[in-house]
Coordinates of C-alpha atoms in Angstrom, one line a residue:
M1 CA 111.4 107.2 45.4
K2 CA 114.6 108.4 47.5
M3 CA 115.1 109.7 51.0
R4 CA 115.7 113.4 51.1
N5 CA 119.4 114.8 50.4
E6 CA 122.2 115.2 52.7
T7 CA 122.1 118.9 53.0
S8 CA 118.0 118.5 53.9
R9 CA 116.8 117.1 57.1
A10 CA 113.4 115.2 58.2
C11 CA 110.6 117.5 58.2
D12 CA 109.6 118.6 62.1
R13 CA 106.7 116.3 62.2
C14 CA 108.0 113.2 61.1
H15 CA 111.2 114.2 63.3
A16 CA 109.0 114.4 66.5
L17 CA 107.4 111.1 65.6
K18 CA 110.8 109.3 64.8
E19 CA 109.3 108.6 61.5
R20 CA 111.1 107.8 58.2
C21 CA 110.9 110.9 56.1
Q22 CA 110.9 110.3 52.4
W23 CA 110.8 112.8 49.6
P24 CA 110.0 111.9 46.0
Q25 CA 111.9 113.8 43.3
G26 CA 110.6 117.4 43.0
P27 CA 107.8 117.9 45.9
R28 CA 108.1 120.2 48.5
E29 CA 106.3 118.1 50.9
C30 CA 107.5 114.6 52.3
I31 CA 105.4 111.6 51.2
R32 CA 103.3 111.2 54.8
C33 CA 102.6 114.7 55.3
C34 CA 101.4 114.7 52.1
R35 CA 99.4 111.6 52.6
L36 CA 97.9 112.7 55.6
G37 CA 97.0 116.3 54.7
F38 CA 99.7 118.1 57.0
E39 CA 101.7 121.5 56.1
C40 CA 105.4 120.0 56.1
E41 CA 107.8 122.0 57.6
S42 CA 111.7 122.1 58.7
L43 CA 111.9 125.0 61.1
R44 CA 113.6 123.5 64.0
P45 CA 117.1 125.1 65.1
L46 CA 119.9 123.6 63.0
K47 CA 122.7 121.1 64.8
K48 CA 126.0 121.9 65.0
A49 CA 128.5 119.5 62.7
G50 CA 129.9 116.8 64.4
R51 CA 130.0 115.2 67.7
P52 CA 129.2 117.4 70.7
P53 CA 132.0 118.1 73.3
R54 CA 131.5 115.6 76.4
A55 CA 130.4 118.7 78.7
E56 CA 127.4 119.5 76.4
L57 CA 126.3 115.5 76.3
Q58 CA 126.5 115.6 80.4
R59 CA 124.5 118.7 80.4
R60 CA 121.4 117.2 77.8
A61 CA 121.6 114.1 79.9
I62 CA 121.1 116.1 83.1
L63 CA 118.3 117.8 81.3
T64 CA 116.4 114.8 80.0
S65 CA 116.7 113.2 83.5
R66 CA 114.6 116.3 84.5
A67 CA 112.5 116.4 82.3
C68 CA 111.5 112.8 82.6
G69 CA 111.3 113.5 86.3
D70 CA 108.8 116.2 85.8
A71 CA 106.7 114.4 83.8
R72 CA 106.6 111.5 85.6
N73 CA 106.1 112.9 89.0
E74 CA 103.3 115.5 87.3
R75 CA 100.6 113.2 89.2
G76 CA 101.3 115.1 92.6
V77 CA 101.2 118.6 91.1
G78 CA 98.0 120.3 91.7
S79 CA 97.9 122.2 88.6
L80 CA 99.2 121.8 85.3
D81 CA 101.6 123.9 83.4
M82 CA 100.7 123.3 79.4
R83 CA 104.3 123.8 79.1
N84 CA 104.8 120.4 80.4
F85 CA 104.1 118.8 76.8
S86 CA 106.8 120.7 75.2
S87 CA 109.4 118.7 77.4
V88 CA 108.0 115.9 75.6
L89 CA 107.1 117.3 72.3
R90 CA 109.7 118.2 69.8
P91 CA 109.8 122.1 68.8
S92 CA 107.5 121.7 65.6
V93 CA 104.8 120.2 67.8
A94 CA 104.9 122.1 70.8
R95 CA 104.2 125.5 69.0
S96 CA 100.6 124.1 68.6
L97 CA 99.7 124.0 72.0
S98 CA 98.9 127.6 71.8
E99 CA 95.7 126.4 69.9
F100 CA 94.7 124.9 73.1
S101 CA 94.3 128.0 75.3
D102 CA 90.7 127.3 75.7
L103 CA 91.1 123.8 77.7
S104 CA 90.0 124.9 81.3
G105 CA 92.8 124.3 84.0
E106 CA 91.2 121.6 85.0
D107 CA 90.7 119.8 82.0
Q108 CA 94.4 120.3 81.0
H109 CA 95.2 118.7 84.4
L110 CA 93.0 115.7 83.6
I111 CA 94.2 115.2 79.6
Q112 CA 97.8 115.5 81.5
Q113 CA 97.3 112.7 83.6
V114 CA 96.2 110.1 81.2
M115 CA 99.0 110.9 78.9
F116 CA 101.7 111.3 81.2
D117 CA 100.4 108.6 83.7
D118 CA 103.1 105.3 83.3
D119 CA 100.0 103.2 85.2
A120 CA 98.1 104.2 82.5
M121 CA 100.1 103.4 79.8
N122 CA 100.9 99.9 81.7
T123 CA 97.5 99.4 81.5
F124 CA 96.7 100.2 78.1
V125 CA 99.8 98.7 76.6
L126 CA 101.7 95.1 76.6
G127 CA 105.3 97.0 78.7
P128 CA 107.5 100.2 79.1
S129 CA 108.6 99.3 75.6
F130 CA 105.5 100.8 74.2
W131 CA 104.9 103.4 76.4
E132 CA 106.9 106.6 74.7
V133 CA 105.3 105.7 71.5
H134 CA 101.8 105.0 72.4
R135 CA 102.2 108.2 74.3
G136 CA 103.7 109.9 71.2
H137 CA 100.3 108.6 69.2
L138 CA 98.0 110.2 71.9
I139 CA 99.7 113.3 71.9
S140 CA 100.1 113.9 68.3
H141 CA 96.6 113.0 67.6
F142 CA 95.3 115.3 70.5
L143 CA 97.3 118.3 68.9
V144 CA 96.2 117.7 65.2
S145 CA 92.5 116.5 66.0
K146 CA 91.5 118.6 69.0
H147 CA 87.9 119.1 68.2
S148 CA 87.1 115.6 67.2
L149 CA 88.8 114.0 70.2
K150 CA 88.6 116.1 73.3
D151 CA 85.5 115.0 74.3
A152 CA 86.6 111.1 74.1
Y153 CA 89.8 112.2 76.0
L154 CA 88.3 114.3 78.9
A155 CA 86.1 111.4 79.4
L156 CA 88.7 108.9 79.5
A157 CA 91.0 111.4 82.0
H158 CA 88.5 111.6 84.3
C159 CA 87.1 108.2 84.4
W160 CA 91.1 107.5 84.7
T161 CA 91.9 109.6 87.8
G162 CA 88.9 107.8 89.8
A163 CA 87.1 111.3 90.5
A164 CA 83.6 109.5 88.9
D165 CA 83.9 106.7 91.6
S166 CA 84.5 108.8 94.3
P167 CA 81.8 109.3 97.0
G168 CA 82.2 112.9 97.4
E169 CA 82.3 113.8 94.0
D170 CA 79.9 116.6 92.8
K171 CA 77.5 115.1 91.0
A172 CA 76.8 117.9 88.3
K173 CA 80.6 117.3 87.8
T174 CA 80.1 113.4 87.5
D175 CA 77.2 114.8 85.0
A176 CA 79.5 116.9 83.0
Y177 CA 82.1 114.1 82.5
H178 CA 79.3 111.5 81.2
L179 CA 78.3 114.1 78.9
H180 CA 81.7 114.0 77.3
A181 CA 81.6 110.3 77.0
S182 CA 77.9 111.0 75.4
S183 CA 79.3 113.7 73.0
A184 CA 82.3 111.1 72.1
L185 CA 79.8 108.7 71.0
M186 CA 77.7 111.1 69.0
R187 CA 81.0 112.2 67.2
L188 CA 81.6 108.3 66.2
R189 CA 77.9 108.1 64.8
Q190 CA 78.6 111.3 62.7
F191 CA 82.1 110.1 61.6
Q192 CA 83.1 110.0 58.0
V193 CA 86.5 108.4 56.7
H194 CA 88.0 110.3 53.8
N195 CA 91.8 109.3 54.0
S196 CA 94.0 107.6 55.9
H197 CA 94.2 110.1 58.6
G198 CA 90.3 109.5 59.0
V199 CA 91.0 105.8 59.5
S200 CA 93.6 106.7 62.1
E201 CA 91.2 109.1 63.8
C202 CA 88.4 106.8 63.7
L203 CA 90.3 103.9 65.4
L204 CA 91.8 106.2 67.9
L205 CA 88.2 107.9 69.0
A206 CA 86.4 104.5 68.9
G207 CA 89.5 103.3 71.3
L208 CA 89.1 105.9 73.7
I209 CA 85.7 105.2 74.2
V210 CA 86.2 101.6 74.6
S211 CA 89.2 102.5 77.2
F212 CA 86.4 104.9 79.0
A213 CA 84.1 101.7 79.2
N214 CA 86.2 99.4 80.4
R215 CA 87.3 101.7 83.1
S216 CA 83.7 102.6 84.3
S217 CA 80.5 100.4 84.4
V218 CA 79.6 99.9 80.7
S219 CA 79.7 96.4 80.0
D220 CA 79.2 95.4 76.3
V221 CA 81.3 97.5 73.6
S222 CA 80.9 95.4 70.7
T223 CA 78.6 98.3 69.4
V224 CA 81.2 101.0 69.3
C225 CA 83.6 98.2 68.0
N226 CA 81.3 97.6 65.0
Q227 CA 80.6 101.2 64.2
A228 CA 84.3 102.0 64.0
L229 CA 85.2 99.1 62.0
S230 CA 82.1 99.8 59.4
L231 CA 83.2 103.1 59.0
V232 CA 87.2 102.0 58.2
K233 CA 86.3 98.9 56.5
P234 CA 86.2 100.0 52.7
S235 CA 89.4 101.9 53.1
Y236 CA 90.9 98.6 55.2
E237 CA 89.9 96.3 52.8
S238 CA 90.7 98.5 49.5
G239 CA 94.2 97.1 49.8
S240 CA 95.5 100.7 50.9
D241 CA 99.0 100.9 51.9
F242 CA 98.7 102.2 55.5
G243 CA 101.5 103.0 57.9
P244 CA 101.8 101.3 61.1
E245 CA 101.0 104.4 63.2
E246 CA 97.6 104.8 61.4
L247 CA 96.2 101.3 62.2
V248 CA 97.5 101.3 65.8
F249 CA 94.2 100.8 67.7
L250 CA 92.8 98.3 64.8
T251 CA 93.3 95.0 67.1
C252 CA 92.1 96.6 70.4
L253 CA 88.8 97.1 68.6
I254 CA 88.6 93.6 66.8
I255 CA 89.0 91.5 70.1
P256 CA 85.7 92.8 71.3
E257 CA 83.8 92.3 68.6
L258 CA 85.2 89.0 68.3
I259 CA 84.1 88.0 71.4
H260 CA 80.6 89.2 71.1
C261 CA 80.1 87.5 67.6
L262 CA 81.8 84.2 69.3
L263 CA 79.1 84.0 71.7
H264 CA 76.2 85.3 69.8
G265 CA 77.2 83.1 66.2
T266 CA 77.4 86.3 64.6
I267 CA 80.2 87.4 61.6
P268 CA 82.6 89.9 62.8
T269 CA 82.9 93.3 60.5
L270 CA 86.0 92.8 58.9
R271 CA 89.0 90.2 58.8
F272 CA 92.1 91.1 60.0
R273 CA 95.2 91.4 57.5
P274 CA 98.4 90.1 59.2
A275 CA 101.5 91.8 58.2
L276 CA 104.0 89.8 56.0
A277 CA 105.4 86.8 57.3
S278 CA 109.0 88.1 56.1
K279 CA 108.6 91.6 58.1
P280 CA 106.9 89.8 61.8
T281 CA 106.2 92.8 64.2
V282 CA 105.2 93.2 68.1
D283 CA 101.7 94.5 68.2
R284 CA 101.8 96.6 71.5
Y285 CA 98.3 95.4 72.5
L286 CA 98.4 91.6 71.1
G287 CA 102.4 91.1 70.8
L288 CA 102.7 88.2 68.4
C289 CA 99.5 86.6 68.6
A290 CA 97.9 89.2 65.8
P291 CA 98.2 86.6 63.1
L292 CA 95.8 84.8 65.2
L293 CA 93.0 86.6 64.4
P294 CA 91.9 85.8 61.0
Y295 CA 91.3 82.2 62.5
F296 CA 88.9 83.6 65.0
Y297 CA 86.9 85.3 62.0
D298 CA 86.8 82.0 60.7
L299 CA 85.6 80.6 63.6
C300 CA 83.0 83.2 64.2
E301 CA 81.9 82.3 60.3
L302 CA 81.6 78.8 60.9
G303 CA 79.7 79.0 64.3
N304 CA 77.1 81.6 62.5
A305 CA 76.9 78.3 59.9
L306 CA 76.2 76.0 62.0
S307 CA 73.5 78.2 64.0
Y308 CA 71.7 78.2 60.6
A309 CA 72.8 74.6 59.5
D310 CA 69.9 71.8 59.1
E311 CA 71.0 67.8 59.5
D312 CA 72.2 67.8 56.1
D313 CA 74.7 70.9 56.2
V314 CA 76.0 70.0 59.9
C315 CA 78.9 67.4 58.8
Q316 CA 79.7 69.7 55.9
V317 CA 80.1 72.8 58.2
L318 CA 82.0 70.3 61.1
E319 CA 84.5 69.1 58.3
A320 CA 85.5 73.2 57.4
L321 CA 87.0 73.2 61.1
D322 CA 89.3 70.9 60.2
P323 CA 91.5 73.3 58.0
V324 CA 91.4 75.7 60.6
E325 CA 92.3 73.5 63.5
S326 CA 95.5 72.3 61.4
A327 CA 96.3 75.6 60.9
V328 CA 96.2 76.8 64.6
L329 CA 97.7 73.5 65.8
S330 CA 100.9 74.7 63.2
W331 CA 100.8 78.0 64.0
Q332 CA 104.4 79.6 65.7
P333 CA 104.5 83.1 66.7
Q334 CA 107.1 84.9 64.7
M335 CA 109.7 86.7 66.7
P336 CA 111.4 89.9 64.6
V337 CA 115.4 89.7 65.0
G338 CA 116.2 91.0 68.5
F339 CA 112.9 90.0 70.2
C340 CA 114.3 89.0 73.3
S341 CA 117.0 92.0 73.5
D342 CA 114.9 94.7 72.2
F343 CA 112.0 94.0 75.0
T344 CA 112.4 93.7 79.0
T345 CA 111.9 90.1 80.5
L346 CA 108.8 90.6 81.8
E347 CA 107.4 91.9 78.2
V348 CA 108.8 89.1 76.7
T349 CA 107.3 86.7 79.5
H350 CA 103.8 88.5 78.9
I351 CA 103.9 88.3 74.8
L352 CA 104.6 84.4 75.2
C353 CA 102.2 83.9 77.4
Q354 CA 99.8 85.8 75.4
A355 CA 100.7 83.7 72.2
Q356 CA 100.2 80.3 73.9
V357 CA 97.1 81.2 75.5
M358 CA 95.5 82.7 72.4
R359 CA 96.2 80.0 70.6
L360 CA 94.7 77.4 73.3
A361 CA 91.7 79.6 72.8
A362 CA 91.5 79.1 69.4
L363 CA 91.8 74.9 69.7
L364 CA 89.2 75.2 72.7
I365 CA 86.3 77.1 70.9
I366 CA 87.1 74.7 67.9
H367 CA 86.7 71.8 70.3
R368 CA 83.5 73.2 71.8
L369 CA 82.0 73.8 68.2
R370 CA 82.1 70.4 67.3
F371 CA 81.0 69.2 70.9
P372 CA 78.4 71.5 72.7
F373 CA 78.9 71.9 76.4
G374 CA 77.9 68.6 78.2
T375 CA 79.3 66.4 75.8
N376 CA 83.0 65.3 75.6
D377 CA 83.7 67.8 78.1
K378 CA 87.4 66.4 79.3
P379 CA 89.4 67.6 76.6
A380 CA 87.9 71.2 76.7
Q381 CA 88.4 71.2 80.8
I382 CA 92.7 70.3 80.2
M383 CA 92.8 73.4 77.5
A384 CA 90.8 75.3 80.0
A385 CA 93.0 74.3 83.0
C386 CA 96.4 75.2 80.9
I387 CA 95.1 78.4 79.4
L388 CA 94.6 79.4 83.5
T389 CA 97.3 78.0 84.9
Q390 CA 99.7 79.9 82.5
L391 CA 98.2 83.0 83.1
E392 CA 98.3 82.7 86.9
M393 CA 102.1 81.6 86.5
T394 CA 102.9 84.8 84.7
Y395 CA 101.0 87.1 86.8
S396 CA 102.2 85.5 89.9
A397 CA 105.7 85.7 88.4
T398 CA 105.5 89.4 87.3
K399 CA 102.7 91.0 89.4
K400 CA 101.0 92.6 86.3
A401 CA 98.3 91.0 84.3
V402 CA 98.7 90.1 81.1
V403 CA 97.1 92.5 78.5
S404 CA 94.4 91.5 76.0
V405 CA 93.7 88.5 77.3
I406 CA 89.8 88.4 77.8
L407 CA 89.0 86.3 74.8
P408 CA 90.9 83.1 76.1
V409 CA 90.1 83.9 79.9
L410 CA 86.3 84.0 79.0
A411 CA 87.0 80.9 76.8
A412 CA 88.7 79.2 79.7
Y413 CA 86.2 80.0 82.6
L414 CA 83.1 79.0 80.6
N415 CA 84.5 75.4 80.5
I416 CA 85.1 75.0 84.3
D417 CA 82.6 72.5 85.6
D418 CA 84.0 71.4 89.2
E419 CA 82.1 73.4 92.2
A420 CA 85.7 73.9 94.2
E421 CA 87.7 74.8 91.0
R422 CA 84.9 77.3 90.3
D423 CA 85.4 78.9 93.6
K424 CA 89.2 79.1 93.5
W425 CA 89.2 80.8 90.3
Y426 CA 86.2 83.1 90.6
L427 CA 88.1 85.0 93.3
R428 CA 91.4 85.2 91.0
I429 CA 89.6 86.9 87.8
P430 CA 90.4 90.7 89.1
D431 CA 94.3 89.3 89.3
I432 CA 94.0 87.8 85.7
I433 CA 91.8 90.4 83.5
G434 CA 93.5 93.5 85.4
Y435 CA 92.6 96.7 83.5
S436 CA 89.9 98.1 85.9
P437 CA 87.4 96.5 88.9
P438 CA 84.4 97.3 86.7
L439 CA 85.7 95.5 83.9
A440 CA 86.4 92.2 86.0
A441 CA 83.0 92.4 88.1
Y442 CA 81.3 92.5 84.6
Y443 CA 83.0 89.3 83.7
Q444 CA 82.3 88.0 87.1
S445 CA 79.0 88.0 86.8
L446 CA 78.6 87.1 83.3
I447 CA 80.6 83.6 84.2
S448 CA 78.7 83.1 87.3
S449 CA 75.5 83.5 85.6
F450 CA 76.7 81.2 82.7
W451 CA 77.9 78.5 85.2
T452 CA 74.3 78.6 86.7
T453 CA 72.8 77.8 83.5
R454 CA 75.0 75.4 82.6
D455 CA 74.2 73.1 85.6
V456 CA 70.3 73.6 84.9
L457 CA 70.6 72.7 80.8
E458 CA 71.8 69.7 79.8
S459 CA 73.5 70.9 76.6
I460 CA 74.4 74.4 75.3
A461 CA 75.9 75.2 72.1
W462 CA 78.9 77.4 72.0
Y463 CA 77.1 79.8 69.5
N464 CA 74.1 80.1 71.6
I465 CA 76.0 81.6 74.7
G466 CA 74.5 84.7 73.8
D467 CA 71.1 83.7 73.6
V468 CA 71.9 81.5 77.3
L469 CA 73.5 84.7 79.2
S470 CA 71.3 87.7 77.4
P471 CA 70.7 90.6 78.4
L472 CA 74.5 90.3 79.9
V473 CA 76.1 90.0 76.6

């Protein structure tokens, strides 16, 4: 394998997504386009050799500034001109926009809202360093797989604008967008994965549905996550070499299922496979703590084993917690070269906070698997206080909730016993969880219900929490 020779260029698709374009000897298609089944072209205009004149550089800077301003201010524009997509996409991608002329003006506007709204990007991912690559991921999939993804995009976009919660919203219009969500769910149920692009498309479809659910009044999304992860599991566990852009939604689907399995004593669909330690990466959702996910999978397995263990087997299962605990205690986040310079101060703060509270959550769950609620509560209360204090300090310093921390937040809140502390922290759930008021309200209801039950029952095993809270989870 070799890079394309000096007289050739990256294909238009790799150039648009800023992906490395590799060409084997002989074929006329790059490796990425060949793998994903895309048409490989290089039709964009050639640049003149050498450095552009200073006047030309200044002109480009002005045009770029205007284009960025147009995209960011689009929220205030009443109607959508699809040419705004062209200001963000490369020529090769922009040519495909003519295929989507069947979208109504309102649908076009809604989709642009969620794609170009920086507030939306800020809610989905850790920080601004991830906005453009995430936006590019959403746009490129919209262009390539519009038929499969349109309903999911429209459901999320409508929900994101807040129109669904507006008192004066036309009921017929609201019903129509809930129909988009139902159609997206049906599409996921009928989805079939045949290649790596199918894996990526399936994960994105489920991720959009989960985002819609978390933004609306839907509560448990573990069924959606389980459906998508089951579809991609054969390909994922086959050892296929996926590109980084093909699994970007994987972690945000694994977390909700992990939470459900931890509370119900069941086993997740798949075990996350971390990147090589020699090549640490920063996940746009989980930052540096994605390598902790396999340990949470192990805890789900051990919780499931405890739920079925008889007296003779309990000691053996509890002993199996020791190596997991040792691994979590010794775990340190692996930072890539240039970590502090490549990310903003806010992002570094959130990423490190996220790693700390996820590690503490694993240790807290290990403790609770050994000691049910009502026994040896003090260590659990200390770890819970550390998690919540860390998250509160980070929010106070940055005025932004840390993303993807519902698992440690829930683990910590369930271990608050003091009535005054409960009242104090209950009011802070919306700030700490962030994302959307319906999601915060759901977890407030769940946590309050558990506290009520906890005060009545003498002891509750960690893996029985789901039974105690049914039908909330």
